[in-house]
Coordinates of C-alpha atoms in Angstrom, one line a residue:
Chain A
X1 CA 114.3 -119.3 -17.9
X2 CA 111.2 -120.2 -19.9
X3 CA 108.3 -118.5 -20.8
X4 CA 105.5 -120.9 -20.1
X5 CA 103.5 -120.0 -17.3
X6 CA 100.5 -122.6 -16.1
X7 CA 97.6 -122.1 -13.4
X8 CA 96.9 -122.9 -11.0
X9 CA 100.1 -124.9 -9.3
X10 CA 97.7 -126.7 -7.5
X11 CA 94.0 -127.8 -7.4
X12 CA 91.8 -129.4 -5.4
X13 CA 88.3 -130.6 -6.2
X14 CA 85.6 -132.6 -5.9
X15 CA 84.2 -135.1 -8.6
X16 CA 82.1 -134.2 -11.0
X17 CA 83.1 -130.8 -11.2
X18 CA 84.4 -129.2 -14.9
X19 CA 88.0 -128.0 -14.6
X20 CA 90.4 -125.5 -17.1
X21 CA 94.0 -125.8 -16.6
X22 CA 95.6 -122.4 -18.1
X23 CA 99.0 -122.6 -19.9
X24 CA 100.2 -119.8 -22.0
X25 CA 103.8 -119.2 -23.4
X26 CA 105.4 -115.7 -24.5
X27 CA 107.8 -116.8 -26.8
X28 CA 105.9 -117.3 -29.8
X29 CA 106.0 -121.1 -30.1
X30 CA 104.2 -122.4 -32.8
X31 CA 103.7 -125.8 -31.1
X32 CA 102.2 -126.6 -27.6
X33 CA 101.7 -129.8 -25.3
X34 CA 100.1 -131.3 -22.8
X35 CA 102.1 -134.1 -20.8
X36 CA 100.3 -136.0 -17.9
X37 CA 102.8 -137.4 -14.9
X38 CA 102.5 -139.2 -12.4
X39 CA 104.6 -139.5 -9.0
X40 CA 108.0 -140.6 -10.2
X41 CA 107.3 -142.1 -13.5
X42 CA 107.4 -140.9 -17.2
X43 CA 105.7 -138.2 -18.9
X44 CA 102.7 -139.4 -21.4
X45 CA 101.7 -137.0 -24.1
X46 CA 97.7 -136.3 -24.1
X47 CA 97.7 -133.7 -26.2
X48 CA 99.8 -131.5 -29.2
X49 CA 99.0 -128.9 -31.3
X50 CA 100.6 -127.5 -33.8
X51 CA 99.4 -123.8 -34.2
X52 CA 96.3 -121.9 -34.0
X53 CA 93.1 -123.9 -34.2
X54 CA 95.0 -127.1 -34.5
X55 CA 94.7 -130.1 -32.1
X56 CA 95.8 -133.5 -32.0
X57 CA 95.6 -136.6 -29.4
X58 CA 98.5 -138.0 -27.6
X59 CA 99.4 -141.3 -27.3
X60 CA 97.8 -141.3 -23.9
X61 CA 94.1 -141.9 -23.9
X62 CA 92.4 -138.8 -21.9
X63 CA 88.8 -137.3 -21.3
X64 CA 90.2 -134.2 -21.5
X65 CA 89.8 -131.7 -24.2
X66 CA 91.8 -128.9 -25.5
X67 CA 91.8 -125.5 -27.1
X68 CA 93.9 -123.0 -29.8
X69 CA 92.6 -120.2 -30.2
X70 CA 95.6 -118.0 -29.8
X71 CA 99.5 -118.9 -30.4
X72 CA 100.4 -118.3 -26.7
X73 CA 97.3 -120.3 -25.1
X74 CA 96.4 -124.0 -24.7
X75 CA 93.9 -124.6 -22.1
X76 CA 92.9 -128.4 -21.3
X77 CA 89.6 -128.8 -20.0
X78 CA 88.0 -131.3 -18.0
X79 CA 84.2 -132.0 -18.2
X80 CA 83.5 -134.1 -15.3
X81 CA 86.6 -134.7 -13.0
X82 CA 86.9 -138.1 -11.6
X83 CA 89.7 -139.4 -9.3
X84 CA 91.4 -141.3 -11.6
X85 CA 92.3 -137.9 -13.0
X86 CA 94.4 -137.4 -10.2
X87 CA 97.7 -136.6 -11.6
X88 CA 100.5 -133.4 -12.2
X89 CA 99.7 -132.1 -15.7
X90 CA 102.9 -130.6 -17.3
X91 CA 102.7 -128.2 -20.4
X92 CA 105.1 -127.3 -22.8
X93 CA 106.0 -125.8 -26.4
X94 CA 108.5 -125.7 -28.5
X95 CA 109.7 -123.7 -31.7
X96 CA 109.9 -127.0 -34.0
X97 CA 109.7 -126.7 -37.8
X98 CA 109.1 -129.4 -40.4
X99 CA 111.3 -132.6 -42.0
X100 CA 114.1 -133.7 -40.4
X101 CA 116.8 -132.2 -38.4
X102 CA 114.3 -129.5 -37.2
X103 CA 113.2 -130.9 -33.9
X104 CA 113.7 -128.7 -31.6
X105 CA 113.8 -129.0 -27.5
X106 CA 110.5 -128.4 -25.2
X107 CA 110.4 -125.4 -22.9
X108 CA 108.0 -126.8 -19.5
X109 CA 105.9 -124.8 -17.5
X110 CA 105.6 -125.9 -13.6
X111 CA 102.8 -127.8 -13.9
X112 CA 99.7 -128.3 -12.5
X113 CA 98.7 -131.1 -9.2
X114 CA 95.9 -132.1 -9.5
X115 CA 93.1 -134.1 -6.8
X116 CA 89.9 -135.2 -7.7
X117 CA 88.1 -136.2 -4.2
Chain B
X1 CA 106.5 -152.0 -29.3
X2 CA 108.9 -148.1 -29.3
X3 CA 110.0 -147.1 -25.7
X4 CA 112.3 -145.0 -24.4
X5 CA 113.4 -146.9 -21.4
X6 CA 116.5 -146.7 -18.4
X7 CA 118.6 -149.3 -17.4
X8 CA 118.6 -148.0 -13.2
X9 CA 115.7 -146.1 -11.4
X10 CA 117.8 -144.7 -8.9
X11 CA 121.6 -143.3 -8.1
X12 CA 123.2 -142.1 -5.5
X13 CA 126.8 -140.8 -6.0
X14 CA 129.2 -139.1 -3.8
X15 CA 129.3 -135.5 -4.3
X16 CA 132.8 -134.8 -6.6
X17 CA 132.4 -138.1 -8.4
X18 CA 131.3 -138.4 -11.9
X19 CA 127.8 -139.5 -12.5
X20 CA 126.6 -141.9 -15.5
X21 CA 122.8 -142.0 -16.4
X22 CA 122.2 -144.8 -19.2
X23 CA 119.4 -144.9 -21.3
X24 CA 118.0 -147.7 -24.2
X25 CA 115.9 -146.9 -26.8
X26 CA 114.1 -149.2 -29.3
X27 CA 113.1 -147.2 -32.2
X28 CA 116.6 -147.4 -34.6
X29 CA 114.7 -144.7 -37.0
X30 CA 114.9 -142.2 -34.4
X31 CA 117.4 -139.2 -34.6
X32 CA 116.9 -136.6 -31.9
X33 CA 117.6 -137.3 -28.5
X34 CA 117.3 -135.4 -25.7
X35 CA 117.9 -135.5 -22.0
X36 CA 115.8 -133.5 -19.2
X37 CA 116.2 -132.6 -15.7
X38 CA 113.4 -132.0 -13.2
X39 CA 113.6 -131.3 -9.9
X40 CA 111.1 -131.5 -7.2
X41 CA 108.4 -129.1 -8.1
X42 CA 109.0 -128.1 -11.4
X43 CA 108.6 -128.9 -14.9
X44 CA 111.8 -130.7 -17.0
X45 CA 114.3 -128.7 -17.8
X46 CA 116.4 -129.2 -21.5
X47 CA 120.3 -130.3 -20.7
X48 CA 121.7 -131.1 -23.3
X49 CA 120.5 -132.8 -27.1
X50 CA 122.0 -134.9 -29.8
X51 CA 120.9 -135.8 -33.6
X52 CA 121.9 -139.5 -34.7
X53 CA 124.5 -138.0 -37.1
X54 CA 126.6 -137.7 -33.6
X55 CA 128.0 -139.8 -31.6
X56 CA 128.8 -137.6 -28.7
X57 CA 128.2 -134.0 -27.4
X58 CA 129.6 -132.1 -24.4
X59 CA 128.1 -129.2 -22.4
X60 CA 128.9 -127.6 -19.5
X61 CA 129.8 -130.6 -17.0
X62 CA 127.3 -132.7 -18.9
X63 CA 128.4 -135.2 -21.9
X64 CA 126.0 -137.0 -23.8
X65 CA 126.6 -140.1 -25.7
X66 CA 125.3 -141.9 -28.4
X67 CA 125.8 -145.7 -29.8
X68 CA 123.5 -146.3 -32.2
X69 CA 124.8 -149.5 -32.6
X70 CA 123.2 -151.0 -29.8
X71 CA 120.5 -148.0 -29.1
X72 CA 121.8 -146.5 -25.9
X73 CA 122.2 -142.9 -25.1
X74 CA 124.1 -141.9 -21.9
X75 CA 124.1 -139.0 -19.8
X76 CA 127.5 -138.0 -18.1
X77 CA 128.1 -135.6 -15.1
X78 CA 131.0 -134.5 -14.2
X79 CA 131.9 -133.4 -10.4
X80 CA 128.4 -133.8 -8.7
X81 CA 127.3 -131.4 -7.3
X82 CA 124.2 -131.6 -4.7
X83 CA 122.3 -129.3 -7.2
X84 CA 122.3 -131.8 -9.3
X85 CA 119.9 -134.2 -7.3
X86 CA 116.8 -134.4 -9.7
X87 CA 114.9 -136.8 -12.0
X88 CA 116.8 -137.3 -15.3
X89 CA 114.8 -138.4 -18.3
X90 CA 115.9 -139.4 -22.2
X91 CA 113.4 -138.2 -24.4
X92 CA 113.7 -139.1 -27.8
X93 CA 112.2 -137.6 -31.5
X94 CA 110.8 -140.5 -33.4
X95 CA 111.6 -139.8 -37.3
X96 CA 108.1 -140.6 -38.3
X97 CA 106.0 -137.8 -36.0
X98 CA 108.5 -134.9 -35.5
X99 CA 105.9 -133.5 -33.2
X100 CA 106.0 -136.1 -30.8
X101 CA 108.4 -136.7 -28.3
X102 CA 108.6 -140.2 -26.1
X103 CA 110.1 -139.5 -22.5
X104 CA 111.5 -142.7 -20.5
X105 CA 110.5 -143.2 -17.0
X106 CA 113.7 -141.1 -15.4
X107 CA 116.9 -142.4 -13.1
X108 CA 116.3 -140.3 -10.1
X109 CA 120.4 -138.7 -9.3
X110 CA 120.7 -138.3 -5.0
X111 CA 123.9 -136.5 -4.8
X112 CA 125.7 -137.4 -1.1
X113 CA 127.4 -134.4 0.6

């Protein structure tokens, strides 16, 4: 069982409003991400980062932002919700290292839904 | 341009049989594959993995193969069970951004009692 824990499972707001979606893992993982999914199609990266205070951009264009301020905690934020943002955001991390045969397989919280009315 | 893509979007198999989840990929630099499982609900979950040096891995119940020849990767099940009625996604490293990991859009697996 993984330890990667997001909040809330489910939200439900109205536009406009600024939004944190929590994701913190206890195993140590230097590297986190942020996948976006929607209903039955593939997962799109929006986010990565490789240790504290680092943040990169996905290959998935997004208005959100993220944090690193500790190893075990990689909140995305949303400024101003709209309801294209509708969508299940999925987090995840993984232990990695650096050159080649050192990719390593992601651990997935439960993901947040999200609906922007 | 790179994508991770699967040949069916759906399959539904008899519960016993074997199931076979296919996957293409474009990238011929790439050389970590991986294949997920998410059920309704949750996040994916890892199956199974396999580097480029291999051309074909077993688990418990679960094979994966790899022809690099003709960039497919393929997921085998053996004895379906209705537990394993999910979502199943190949995911694959590219060699050029070790942090980054492309997913495919998933073969959803209905498993008929």
């Amino acid at each position: 069982e993984a330890d990667i824990y997001q909040t809330p499972r489910y939200l439900v707001i109205g536009t406009g409003k600024k939004i944190t979606l929590e994701c913190s893992q206890t195993m140590g993982h230097d590297k986190m991400y942020w996948y976006q999914q929607d209903p039955g199609m593939e997962l799109h990266l929006i986010h990565y980062s490789y240790g504290v205070n680092s943040t990169e951009k996905g290959d998935l264009s997004s208005e959100s932002t993220v944090s690193r301020i500790r190893t075990e905690h990689f909140p995305l934020t949303l400024e101003s919700a709209r309801p294209s943002h509708t969508s299940q955001y999925l987090c995840a991390s993984s232990r990695g290292g650096w050159g080649p045969a050192t990719n390593e397989k992601l651990f997935f919280g439960s993901g947040t839904q999200l609906s922007v009315l | 341009g790179e994508s991770v893509g699967l040949h069916l979007p759906t399959l539904s198999v008899q519960e016993g049989d074997n199931s076979i989840i296919n996957c293409a990929y474009s990238n011929s630099a790439s050389d970590y594959f991986i294949w997920y499982k998410q059920e309704s609900g949750k996040g994916p979950q890892f199956i199974i993995d396999i580097r480029s040096n291999m051309d074909k891995r077993q688990g418990q119940r679960v094979t994966v193969l790899l022809n690099k020849t003709v960039k497919h990767l393929s997921l085998q099940i053996a004895a379906t069970q209705p537990g394993d009625s999910a979502v199943y996604f190949c995911a694959e490293n590219m060699e050029t951004s070790y942090d980054k990991v492309i997913f495919g859009p998933g073969t959803s697996l209905s498993v008929i009692p």
